[in-house]
Coordinates of C-alpha atoms in Angstrom, one line a residue:
Chain A
M17 CA -81.7 10.9 -47.1
N18 CA -78.0 13.3 -47.5
R19 CA -78.9 17.1 -46.9
E20 CA -77.6 18.0 -50.8
D21 CA -80.6 15.7 -51.9
M22 CA -83.1 17.3 -49.4
Y23 CA -81.7 20.7 -50.9
Q24 CA -82.2 19.6 -54.1
Q25 CA -86.2 18.1 -53.3
V26 CA -87.3 21.5 -51.5
T27 CA -85.9 23.5 -54.7
A28 CA -88.0 21.7 -56.7
F29 CA -90.8 21.3 -54.7
W30 CA -90.5 25.3 -54.4
N31 CA -90.1 26.8 -58.0
G32 CA -92.7 24.0 -58.9
N33 CA -95.7 25.1 -56.4
M34 CA -95.4 29.0 -55.5
P35 CA -98.1 30.6 -58.1
F36 CA -96.2 33.7 -57.6
N37 CA -93.1 33.0 -58.6
Q38 CA -94.0 31.0 -61.5
L39 CA -96.3 34.3 -62.8
L40 CA -93.0 36.3 -62.3
G41 CA -90.9 33.6 -63.9
L42 CA -88.4 33.5 -60.5
E43 CA -86.3 30.7 -60.3
I44 CA -84.4 29.4 -57.3
T45 CA -81.1 28.5 -58.6
R46 CA -78.6 27.9 -55.9
F47 CA -79.9 27.0 -52.6
N48 CA -78.0 26.5 -49.4
A49 CA -76.8 28.1 -46.1
Q50 CA -74.0 30.2 -46.9
K51 CA -75.5 31.6 -50.5
S52 CA -79.0 31.2 -52.3
E53 CA -79.6 32.6 -55.7
V54 CA -82.6 33.3 -57.5
R55 CA -82.9 34.1 -61.3
F56 CA -85.5 35.2 -63.6
P57 CA -85.4 36.7 -67.5
W58 CA -86.9 40.1 -68.9
N59 CA -90.3 40.3 -69.9
D60 CA -92.8 42.7 -70.9
K61 CA -95.3 42.0 -68.3
L62 CA -92.6 42.7 -65.6
I63 CA -92.8 46.4 -66.6
G64 CA -93.6 49.1 -64.2
N65 CA -93.0 52.5 -65.9
P66 CA -93.9 51.6 -69.7
I67 CA -92.3 55.4 -70.9
Q68 CA -89.0 53.9 -69.4
K69 CA -89.0 50.2 -70.0
I70 CA -87.7 49.2 -66.5
L71 CA -88.9 46.8 -63.7
H72 CA -91.8 47.8 -61.6
G73 CA -90.2 47.8 -58.2
G74 CA -92.6 45.3 -57.0
V75 CA -90.6 42.9 -59.0
T76 CA -87.2 43.4 -57.2
A77 CA -88.8 43.3 -53.9
S78 CA -90.4 40.1 -54.6
A79 CA -86.8 38.3 -56.1
L80 CA -85.3 39.4 -53.3
D81 CA -87.6 38.9 -50.8
L82 CA -87.6 34.7 -52.2
A83 CA -83.8 34.8 -52.5
G84 CA -83.5 36.1 -48.5
G85 CA -86.6 33.5 -47.4
A86 CA -84.5 30.6 -49.3
V87 CA -81.1 31.4 -47.7
V88 CA -83.3 31.8 -44.3
V89 CA -84.6 28.3 -44.8
A90 CA -81.6 26.6 -45.7
N91 CA -80.1 27.9 -42.7
I92 CA -83.1 26.4 -40.9
I93 CA -82.7 23.0 -42.5
E94 CA -79.1 22.9 -41.6
Q95 CA -79.7 23.3 -38.1
L96 CA -81.8 20.7 -37.9
P97 CA -80.8 17.6 -36.0
D98 CA -82.9 15.5 -38.1
V99 CA -83.3 16.7 -41.5
T100 CA -86.9 14.8 -42.7
P101 CA -89.6 15.9 -44.9
V102 CA -91.4 16.3 -42.1
T103 CA -88.9 18.2 -39.7
I104 CA -88.1 20.4 -43.3
Q105 CA -92.3 20.7 -43.6
Q106 CA -92.7 22.2 -40.2
S107 CA -89.2 24.8 -40.3
L108 CA -91.0 26.1 -43.5
K109 CA -94.4 26.6 -42.0
K110 CA -92.6 28.6 -39.3
I111 CA -91.1 31.0 -41.4
S112 CA -92.5 34.8 -42.4
T113 CA -91.3 37.7 -43.5
I114 CA -91.2 40.9 -40.8
D115 CA -89.4 43.5 -42.5
L116 CA -87.6 43.7 -45.6
R117 CA -86.2 46.8 -47.1
T118 CA -85.3 47.1 -50.8
D119 CA -82.6 49.9 -52.1
Y120 CA -83.0 50.5 -55.5
L121 CA -79.7 51.6 -57.1
R122 CA -80.0 51.8 -60.9
P123 CA -83.0 51.3 -63.3
G124 CA -84.3 47.7 -63.8
R125 CA -83.1 46.9 -67.3
G126 CA -81.3 43.7 -68.8
E127 CA -81.9 40.3 -70.1
E128 CA -81.5 38.6 -67.0
F129 CA -81.2 39.3 -63.4
I130 CA -79.7 37.4 -61.0
V131 CA -80.4 38.0 -56.9
T132 CA -77.9 36.6 -54.5
A133 CA -78.9 36.2 -50.9
H134 CA -76.5 35.7 -48.3
I135 CA -77.5 34.9 -44.5
I136 CA -76.1 37.7 -42.0
R137 CA -78.2 36.9 -38.7
S138 CA -79.2 33.3 -38.1
G139 CA -81.1 32.9 -34.6
S140 CA -83.4 30.5 -33.3
K141 CA -86.5 33.4 -33.5
V142 CA -85.0 35.7 -35.9
A143 CA -83.0 35.7 -39.5
V144 CA -81.6 38.4 -41.3
A145 CA -80.4 38.1 -45.1
R146 CA -78.7 40.6 -47.3
M147 CA -79.5 40.7 -50.9
E148 CA -78.3 41.7 -54.1
M149 CA -79.4 42.2 -57.6
H150 CA -77.3 42.6 -60.4
N151 CA -78.4 42.0 -64.5
E152 CA -76.6 39.7 -66.9
L153 CA -73.8 42.8 -67.6
G154 CA -73.1 42.9 -63.8
D155 CA -75.0 46.3 -63.2
H156 CA -75.8 46.5 -59.8
I157 CA -79.9 47.0 -59.7
A158 CA -80.7 46.8 -56.0
F159 CA -80.2 45.5 -52.9
G160 CA -82.2 44.6 -49.7
T161 CA -82.2 43.4 -46.2
G162 CA -84.7 41.0 -45.2
T163 CA -85.8 40.4 -41.4
Y164 CA -87.5 36.7 -41.2
I165 CA -89.4 34.9 -37.7
V166 CA -87.9 31.3 -37.9
G167 CA -89.0 29.8 -34.7
Chain B
M25 CA -108.3 71.7 -68.1
N26 CA -108.8 71.7 -64.1
R27 CA -106.7 69.5 -61.5
E28 CA -109.6 67.2 -60.9
D29 CA -109.6 66.5 -64.7
M30 CA -105.8 66.0 -64.8
Y31 CA -106.1 63.7 -62.0
Q32 CA -108.4 61.4 -63.5
Q33 CA -106.4 61.4 -66.8
V34 CA -103.2 60.4 -65.0
T35 CA -105.1 57.8 -62.8
A36 CA -106.6 56.0 -66.2
F37 CA -103.3 56.0 -68.3
W38 CA -101.8 54.9 -65.1
N39 CA -104.5 52.0 -64.8
G40 CA -104.4 51.4 -68.3
N41 CA -100.8 51.0 -69.7
M42 CA -98.9 49.5 -66.5
P43 CA -98.0 45.7 -67.3
F44 CA -97.1 44.8 -64.1
N45 CA -100.1 46.1 -62.1
Q46 CA -102.3 44.8 -64.9
L47 CA -100.6 41.3 -64.1
L48 CA -101.5 41.8 -60.5
G49 CA -104.9 43.3 -60.6
L50 CA -103.8 46.4 -59.0
E51 CA -105.6 49.3 -59.3
I52 CA -105.3 53.1 -58.4
T53 CA -109.0 54.2 -57.2
R54 CA -107.9 57.3 -55.6
F55 CA -105.4 60.1 -56.8
N56 CA -104.9 62.9 -55.0
A57 CA -102.0 64.5 -52.7
Q58 CA -103.6 64.2 -49.2
K59 CA -104.2 60.5 -49.7
S60 CA -104.1 57.9 -52.7
E61 CA -105.4 54.2 -52.4
V62 CA -104.8 51.4 -54.4
R63 CA -107.1 47.9 -54.5
F64 CA -106.9 44.2 -55.3
P65 CA -108.9 41.3 -55.3
W66 CA -107.6 38.1 -53.9
N67 CA -106.4 35.8 -56.7
D68 CA -104.6 32.2 -56.4
K69 CA -101.8 33.7 -58.8
L70 CA -100.8 35.9 -56.1
I71 CA -100.2 33.0 -53.7
G72 CA -96.6 33.1 -52.5
N73 CA -97.2 30.1 -49.8
P74 CA -98.9 27.2 -51.1
I75 CA -99.3 25.6 -47.7
Q76 CA -100.5 28.6 -45.9
K77 CA -102.5 29.8 -48.9
I78 CA -101.3 33.8 -48.2
L79 CA -100.1 36.8 -50.6
H80 CA -96.3 36.5 -51.6
G81 CA -94.7 39.5 -49.9
G82 CA -93.9 41.0 -53.3
V83 CA -97.3 41.4 -54.2
T84 CA -97.9 43.6 -51.0
A85 CA -94.8 45.3 -51.6
S86 CA -95.6 46.1 -55.3
A87 CA -99.1 47.8 -54.6
L88 CA -97.4 49.3 -51.5
D89 CA -94.9 50.9 -53.7
L90 CA -97.3 51.8 -56.4
A91 CA -99.8 53.6 -54.0
G92 CA -96.4 55.7 -52.3
G93 CA -95.8 56.7 -56.0
A94 CA -98.9 57.7 -56.4
V95 CA -99.5 60.1 -54.0
V96 CA -96.0 61.6 -54.3
V97 CA -96.7 62.2 -58.2
A98 CA -100.6 64.0 -57.1
N99 CA -98.1 66.1 -54.5
I100 CA -96.0 67.1 -57.7
I101 CA -98.9 67.9 -59.8
E102 CA -100.0 70.1 -57.2
Q103 CA -97.1 71.9 -57.3
L104 CA -96.6 72.5 -61.1
P105 CA -97.1 76.0 -61.9
D106 CA -98.6 75.4 -64.9
V107 CA -100.6 71.6 -65.3
T108 CA -100.5 70.2 -68.8
P109 CA -100.3 67.2 -70.3
V110 CA -96.6 68.3 -71.3
T111 CA -95.7 69.6 -67.6
I112 CA -97.2 65.9 -66.1
Q113 CA -95.0 64.0 -68.4
Q114 CA -91.9 65.8 -67.6
S115 CA -92.8 65.4 -63.8
L116 CA -93.7 61.3 -64.2
K117 CA -90.4 60.7 -65.9
K118 CA -88.7 62.2 -63.1
I119 CA -90.4 60.0 -60.3
S120 CA -88.2 56.9 -59.3
T121 CA -88.3 55.1 -56.0
I122 CA -85.2 55.3 -53.9
D123 CA -85.8 52.5 -51.2
L124 CA -89.4 50.6 -49.9
R125 CA -89.8 49.6 -46.5
T126 CA -92.3 46.8 -46.2
D127 CA -93.5 45.5 -42.4
Y128 CA -95.7 42.9 -42.4
L129 CA -97.9 42.6 -39.6
R130 CA -100.2 39.3 -40.9
P131 CA -101.2 36.9 -43.2
G132 CA -102.1 38.5 -46.2
R133 CA -105.6 36.7 -46.4
G134 CA -108.9 38.4 -47.6
E135 CA -111.5 38.9 -50.8
E136 CA -109.9 42.6 -51.7
F137 CA -107.2 44.0 -50.4
I138 CA -106.9 48.1 -49.8
V139 CA -103.8 50.2 -49.6
T140 CA -103.6 53.6 -48.6
A141 CA -100.7 56.1 -49.0
H142 CA -100.5 59.8 -47.2
I143 CA -97.4 62.3 -48.1
I144 CA -94.8 62.6 -45.5
R145 CA -92.4 64.9 -46.7
S146 CA -92.8 66.6 -50.0
G147 CA -89.4 68.4 -51.4
S148 CA -87.9 69.6 -54.3
K149 CA -85.8 66.5 -54.5
V150 CA -87.0 63.7 -52.0
A151 CA -90.5 62.7 -51.1
V152 CA -91.3 60.2 -48.5
A153 CA -95.1 58.3 -48.3
R154 CA -96.4 56.0 -45.8
M155 CA -98.9 53.6 -46.9
E156 CA -100.9 50.4 -44.9
M157 CA -102.7 47.7 -46.1
H158 CA -105.9 46.2 -44.7
N159 CA -108.1 43.7 -45.8
E160 CA -112.0 44.2 -46.1
L161 CA -112.6 43.3 -43.0
G162 CA -110.4 46.2 -41.9
D163 CA -107.4 43.5 -40.8
H164 CA -104.1 45.9 -40.7
I165 CA -101.8 43.3 -43.0
A166 CA -98.7 46.0 -43.5
F167 CA -97.8 48.7 -43.6
G168 CA -94.4 51.0 -44.6
T169 CA -92.6 53.2 -46.0
G170 CA -91.4 55.1 -49.1
T171 CA -88.5 57.2 -50.4
Y172 CA -88.6 58.7 -53.7
I173 CA -87.0 61.0 -56.0
V174 CA -88.9 63.5 -57.7
G175 CA -86.8 66.2 -58.8
Chain C
M27 CA -54.3 72.6 -52.0
N28 CA -54.2 68.5 -53.1
R29 CA -57.3 66.7 -52.8
E30 CA -55.5 64.7 -50.0
D31 CA -54.8 67.5 -48.0
M32 CA -58.4 68.8 -48.3
Y33 CA -59.5 65.2 -46.8
Q34 CA -57.4 66.1 -43.7
Q35 CA -58.3 69.4 -43.2
V36 CA -62.1 68.0 -43.6
T37 CA -61.8 65.4 -41.0
A38 CA -60.0 67.4 -38.5
F39 CA -62.5 70.2 -38.6
W40 CA -65.3 67.5 -38.3
N41 CA -63.8 65.5 -35.4
G42 CA -63.2 68.7 -33.6
N43 CA -66.4 70.9 -34.1
M44 CA -69.1 68.4 -34.2
P45 CA -70.7 68.2 -30.2
F46 CA -72.0 65.2 -30.4
N47 CA -69.6 63.0 -31.8
Q48 CA -66.9 64.3 -29.5
L49 CA -69.5 63.3 -26.3
L50 CA -69.8 59.8 -27.7
G51 CA -65.9 60.0 -28.3
L52 CA -66.7 59.0 -32.3
E53 CA -63.5 60.0 -34.3
I54 CA -63.4 59.3 -38.0
T55 CA -60.1 57.7 -39.0
R56 CA -60.7 57.4 -42.3
F57 CA -62.1 59.7 -45.0
N58 CA -62.2 58.6 -48.4
A59 CA -64.8 58.1 -51.3
Q60 CA -64.1 54.3 -51.4
K61 CA -64.3 53.9 -47.9
S62 CA -64.6 55.9 -44.9
E63 CA -63.8 54.8 -40.9
V64 CA -65.6 55.9 -37.7
R65 CA -63.8 54.5 -34.4
F66 CA -64.9 54.8 -31.0
P67 CA -63.7 53.2 -27.5
W68 CA -65.7 51.6 -24.6
N69 CA -67.2 54.1 -22.2
D70 CA -69.8 53.1 -19.5
K71 CA -71.9 56.6 -20.7
L72 CA -73.0 54.6 -23.7
I73 CA -74.6 51.9 -22.0
G74 CA -78.0 51.3 -22.8
N75 CA -79.1 48.4 -20.8
P76 CA -77.4 48.4 -17.1
I77 CA -78.3 44.9 -16.8
Q78 CA -76.7 43.2 -19.5
K79 CA -73.6 46.3 -19.8
I80 CA -74.1 46.7 -23.6
L81 CA -74.6 49.7 -26.1
H82 CA -77.6 51.8 -26.6
G83 CA -78.8 51.2 -29.6
G84 CA -78.6 54.9 -30.4
V85 CA -74.9 54.4 -30.0
T86 CA -74.1 52.1 -33.0
A87 CA -77.3 54.5 -35.3
S88 CA -75.0 57.3 -34.4
A89 CA -71.5 56.0 -34.9
L90 CA -73.4 54.3 -38.3
D91 CA -74.8 57.5 -39.7
L92 CA -71.2 59.7 -39.3
A93 CA -69.4 57.0 -41.0
G94 CA -72.1 57.0 -44.0
G95 CA -72.1 60.9 -44.0
A96 CA -68.5 61.1 -44.2
V97 CA -68.0 58.5 -47.3
V98 CA -71.0 60.5 -49.2
V99 CA -69.4 63.4 -48.3
A100 CA -65.9 62.2 -49.8
N101 CA -67.5 61.3 -52.8
I102 CA -69.2 65.0 -53.2
I103 CA -65.6 66.4 -53.0
E104 CA -64.1 63.9 -55.6
Q105 CA -66.5 65.1 -57.9
L106 CA -66.1 68.6 -57.4
P107 CA -64.9 70.3 -60.5
D108 CA -63.1 72.7 -58.2
V109 CA -61.9 71.5 -54.5
T110 CA -61.5 75.1 -52.2
P111 CA -62.7 75.3 -48.5
V112 CA -65.8 77.6 -50.3
T113 CA -66.8 74.5 -52.5
I114 CA -66.3 72.1 -49.8
Q115 CA -68.2 74.1 -47.6
Q116 CA -71.4 74.5 -49.8
S117 CA -71.2 70.9 -50.4
L118 CA -71.3 69.8 -46.8
K119 CA -74.4 72.3 -45.9
K120 CA -76.4 70.4 -48.7
I121 CA -75.8 67.0 -47.0
S122 CA -78.7 65.5 -44.8
T123 CA -79.6 62.4 -44.2
I124 CA -83.2 61.0 -45.5
D125 CA -83.4 57.7 -43.9
L126 CA -81.2 55.4 -41.8
R127 CA -81.8 51.6 -41.2
T128 CA -79.9 49.9 -38.4
D129 CA -79.7 46.2 -37.9
Y130 CA -78.6 45.0 -34.9
L131 CA -76.8 41.4 -35.3
R132 CA -74.9 40.9 -31.5
P133 CA -74.4 42.6 -28.5
G134 CA -72.8 46.0 -28.3
R135 CA -69.8 44.5 -26.3
G136 CA -66.3 45.2 -26.6
E137 CA -63.5 47.7 -25.7
E138 CA -63.3 49.5 -29.0
F139 CA -65.9 49.9 -32.2
I140 CA -64.5 50.0 -35.8
V141 CA -68.0 51.4 -38.0
T142 CA -66.7 51.1 -42.3
A143 CA -68.8 52.9 -44.8
H144 CA -68.8 52.3 -48.3
I145 CA -70.8 54.1 -51.1
I146 CA -73.7 52.5 -52.7
R147 CA -74.9 55.0 -55.1
S148 CA -73.6 58.5 -55.7
G149 CA -76.2 60.4 -57.5
S150 CA -76.1 64.5 -58.3
K151 CA -79.6 64.5 -55.9
V152 CA -79.2 61.5 -53.6
A153 CA -76.7 59.0 -52.2
V154 CA -76.8 55.7 -50.6
A155 CA -74.0 54.0 -47.8
R156 CA -73.6 51.0 -46.3
M157 CA -72.2 50.9 -43.2
E158 CA -70.6 47.8 -40.6
M159 CA -69.7 47.8 -37.5
H160 CA -67.4 45.2 -36.0
N161 CA -65.6 45.3 -32.1
E162 CA -62.1 44.6 -31.8
L163 CA -62.5 41.1 -32.2
G164 CA -64.1 41.4 -35.3
D165 CA -67.5 40.4 -34.3
H166 CA -70.1 41.8 -36.6
I167 CA -72.4 43.8 -34.1
A168 CA -74.0 45.5 -36.9
F169 CA -74.8 47.0 -39.9
G170 CA -76.9 49.2 -42.0
T171 CA -78.0 51.7 -44.8
G172 CA -78.1 55.0 -44.8
T173 CA -79.7 57.5 -47.7
Y174 CA -78.6 61.1 -48.1
I175 CA -79.9 64.1 -49.8
V176 CA -76.6 65.4 -51.5
G177 CA -77.7 68.1 -54.0
Chain D
M3 CA -98.7 45.7 -6.6
N4 CA -101.1 46.8 -9.6
R5 CA -100.0 47.2 -12.9
E6 CA -100.2 51.1 -12.4
D7 CA -97.9 51.2 -9.8
M8 CA -95.4 48.7 -11.7
Y9 CA -95.6 51.0 -14.9
Q10 CA -94.5 53.9 -12.6
Q11 CA -91.8 51.8 -11.0
V12 CA -90.1 50.4 -14.3
T13 CA -90.3 54.3 -15.7
A14 CA -88.8 55.2 -12.8
F15 CA -85.8 52.3 -13.0
W16 CA -85.4 52.9 -16.5
N17 CA -84.7 56.7 -16.5
G18 CA -82.5 56.9 -13.2
N19 CA -80.4 53.6 -14.5
M20 CA -79.9 53.9 -18.3
P21 CA -76.7 55.7 -18.6
F22 CA -76.8 56.6 -22.1
N23 CA -80.4 57.9 -21.8
Q24 CA -79.3 60.1 -19.1
L25 CA -76.1 61.5 -21.2
L26 CA -79.0 62.4 -23.9
G27 CA -81.8 63.7 -21.6
L28 CA -83.9 61.5 -22.9
E29 CA -86.8 61.1 -20.2
I30 CA -89.7 58.4 -20.6
T31 CA -92.7 60.6 -19.5
R32 CA -95.7 58.1 -20.5
F33 CA -95.4 54.1 -19.9
N34 CA -98.1 52.2 -21.3
A35 CA -99.3 49.6 -23.6
Q36 CA -101.1 51.7 -26.0
K37 CA -98.9 55.2 -26.1
S38 CA -95.3 55.4 -24.8
E39 CA -93.5 58.8 -24.7
V40 CA -90.1 60.4 -24.1
R41 CA -88.8 64.0 -24.1
F42 CA -85.7 66.0 -24.2
P43 CA -84.8 69.3 -23.9
W44 CA -82.5 70.9 -26.6
N45 CA -78.6 71.2 -25.0
D46 CA -76.2 72.4 -27.3
K47 CA -74.1 69.1 -26.9
L48 CA -76.6 67.1 -28.7
I49 CA -75.9 69.3 -32.1
G50 CA -74.5 67.3 -34.8
N51 CA -73.8 70.0 -37.7
P52 CA -72.5 72.5 -36.0
I53 CA -72.7 75.0 -39.3
Q54 CA -76.5 74.6 -39.1
K55 CA -76.9 74.0 -35.4
I56 CA -79.2 71.0 -35.6
L57 CA -79.8 67.6 -33.6
H58 CA -77.3 64.9 -35.0
G59 CA -79.3 62.0 -36.6
G60 CA -78.0 59.7 -34.1
V61 CA -80.1 61.6 -30.9
T62 CA -83.0 61.3 -33.4
A63 CA -82.3 57.4 -33.5
S64 CA -81.4 57.0 -29.9
A65 CA -85.0 58.9 -29.2
L66 CA -87.3 56.7 -31.1
D67 CA -85.8 53.7 -30.1
L68 CA -86.1 54.2 -26.4
A69 CA -89.6 55.2 -26.9
G70 CA -90.6 52.2 -29.3
G71 CA -88.8 49.9 -26.6
A72 CA -90.6 51.5 -23.8
V73 CA -93.9 50.8 -25.6
V74 CA -92.9 46.8 -26.8
V75 CA -91.8 46.9 -23.1
A76 CA -95.2 48.2 -21.9
N77 CA -97.2 45.4 -23.7
I78 CA -94.9 42.6 -22.5
I79 CA -96.0 43.6 -19.1
E80 CA -99.4 43.7 -20.0
Q81 CA -99.8 40.6 -21.2
L82 CA -97.7 38.8 -18.0
P83 CA -100.0 36.6 -16.3
D84 CA -98.7 37.2 -13.0
V85 CA -96.5 40.8 -12.6
T86 CA -94.2 40.8 -10.3
P87 CA -90.4 42.4 -10.1
V88 CA -89.1 39.3 -11.3
T89 CA -91.2 38.4 -14.0
I90 CA -90.7 41.9 -15.0
Q91 CA -86.9 41.5 -14.8
Q92 CA -86.8 38.3 -16.8
S93 CA -89.4 40.4 -19.6
L94 CA -86.6 43.0 -19.8
K95 CA -84.0 40.6 -20.4
K96 CA -85.1 39.3 -23.3
I97 CA -85.9 42.2 -25.3
S98 CA -83.9 43.9 -28.0
T99 CA -84.1 45.9 -31.1
I100 CA -83.8 43.7 -34.3
D101 CA -84.0 46.6 -36.7
L102 CA -84.6 50.3 -36.4
R103 CA -85.6 52.5 -39.4
T104 CA -85.5 56.2 -39.1
D105 CA -86.8 58.9 -41.5
Y106 CA -85.9 62.5 -41.0
L107 CA -88.4 65.0 -42.1
R108 CA -87.4 68.0 -40.7
P109 CA -83.7 69.9 -39.4
G110 CA -84.1 69.0 -35.6
R111 CA -84.7 72.6 -34.2
G112 CA -86.4 73.3 -31.1
E113 CA -86.7 73.8 -27.4
E114 CA -87.8 70.4 -26.8
F115 CA -88.4 67.3 -28.4
I116 CA -91.6 64.8 -27.7
V117 CA -91.3 61.2 -29.5
T118 CA -94.6 58.9 -29.2
A119 CA -94.6 55.1 -29.6
H120 CA -97.8 53.2 -31.0
I121 CA -97.6 49.3 -30.9
I122 CA -98.2 48.1 -34.2
R123 CA -97.6 44.1 -33.9
S124 CA -97.2 42.6 -30.5
G125 CA -96.6 38.8 -30.6
S126 CA -94.9 36.1 -28.6
K127 CA -91.5 36.5 -30.4
V128 CA -91.7 39.8 -32.0
A129 CA -93.0 43.0 -31.7
V130 CA -93.0 46.1 -33.7
A131 CA -93.8 49.9 -32.7
R132 CA -93.8 53.2 -35.0
M133 CA -92.8 56.2 -33.7
E134 CA -92.7 60.1 -34.5
M135 CA -90.8 62.9 -33.0
H136 CA -92.3 66.4 -33.3
N137 CA -91.1 69.5 -31.8
E138 CA -92.8 72.1 -28.9
L139 CA -93.8 73.9 -31.8
G140 CA -95.7 70.6 -33.2
D141 CA -92.9 70.2 -36.2
H142 CA -92.7 66.8 -37.0
I143 CA -89.0 66.4 -37.1
A144 CA -88.7 62.5 -37.5
F145 CA -90.5 59.2 -37.5
G146 CA -89.2 56.0 -37.5
T147 CA -90.7 51.6 -37.0
G148 CA -88.7 49.6 -34.6
T149 CA -88.6 45.9 -34.7
Y150 CA -88.0 44.2 -31.4
I151 CA -87.2 40.5 -30.1
V152 CA -89.4 39.8 -27.1
G153 CA -89.7 35.9 -26.5

């Protein structure tokens, strides 16, 4: 199985088997080592502030964490000498978020939200990713940085 | 109306009208200017990693942000010269999270999760809160720092 | 006096009157609202780890904080209805760093270090800047995010 | 050599051989796995803002990073099966700061500054420390969180 097929399988598994992502409507729409992407549509249940009708800050943090984790996993897979379901599974088991910083720039309003993640550091023990969230109009709503254990 | 009654009303309003907190099962169980608290029970829909069966990092960030916001709001109310529903409403409109850092210490496992928040800085423009999350066994799962616009 | 001249005067004042920046050899080499820049040469006194001969992490944090503060101040000046030495002085008095996150990507080695800062959020109370540090070879050594009170 | 003697030797080496710490006047005054401490006196050369006569934010970040690194190193030493100069040296070589967050609470004024650090997470790959800085009057000037690679 080539790397591209493997990426698609991981994405499908991830999107179909992570309860909290499904609860929020988060979907990985791009998954590779250079750039990963998560999208989700507006939904009233994601409202944090009922007066202002904007996203809860935790929704934004969740989407950033997922996008960052995705680009980190894609990097791990790319560095595997042997890409098989077993080695991928082993890699996924080792990843966990150490810390996540979210910077909120504008109120979370829009019809769709797009989070992109880039890898900044990809070591054998620790990886760091930067994330940005925009809405469908291109408004820059948030950005963040995530540090992940990978080894 | 005295301050204590006002706190209870704000808590009741908050717990009953914030869709995302209800979706996750987050409840403000203590609300005052010294220390605020949020609790939520384990629920399979909060799972982030289906293999490890642990909380999604975004759940933790959501709970920390809520607890931090609560203690900040309680501080604003305490500083109000005149506590009325109108002045409270005005105060609540002005608060928003600037940035949130979450440090993940242990896997999010347990039957119940308790987040406490203390105020660290309470200025006229910006407030800072520190938060900690434990499970019902006292395991320290996460901590964090939130910076909020208040003025 | 036009804005460009004012920028140059602020830069000259800043570079000539901030003891800690002079101690470290930090110099503001670009100062405007879109992008500010700080440079400093390698110096043995900046070594943190004598075995590895790399910059102390605090040097990097200092340079990032300065570059972030500079781009924030340039933004404040740009928004002033009336740019005079008095209004600039008043603006500078109000700015202070709320929080600073530094991410260390590679060991701090090189002959010269260049920190650039961009503004991410420029509000009436709070501004946020992102910073990057490279060496003269283009190696990406660190990045960071700073949140500043401005009002 | 027992652990206590070893701690003293590491402290003496650290205080006597790190150029940047000496430039700033930072001294490790307590070094153990539960709590480490760094102290430094006021010095005009540490001024960041000449109008307000307060510490540069980078001084605070430097002191926090040092105190955090010290408590992390003490934890590594405590976990060594065999404490010798060679194993200590090997441990010190592996430690590096991944990220550092500094929260500035009050202007950096005082005659002496005391930074304490506690370990929050002590894993085989990554350690996390929390730090606080007070002046000699007990004013809480800053706190922070540092994440370190240790393995």
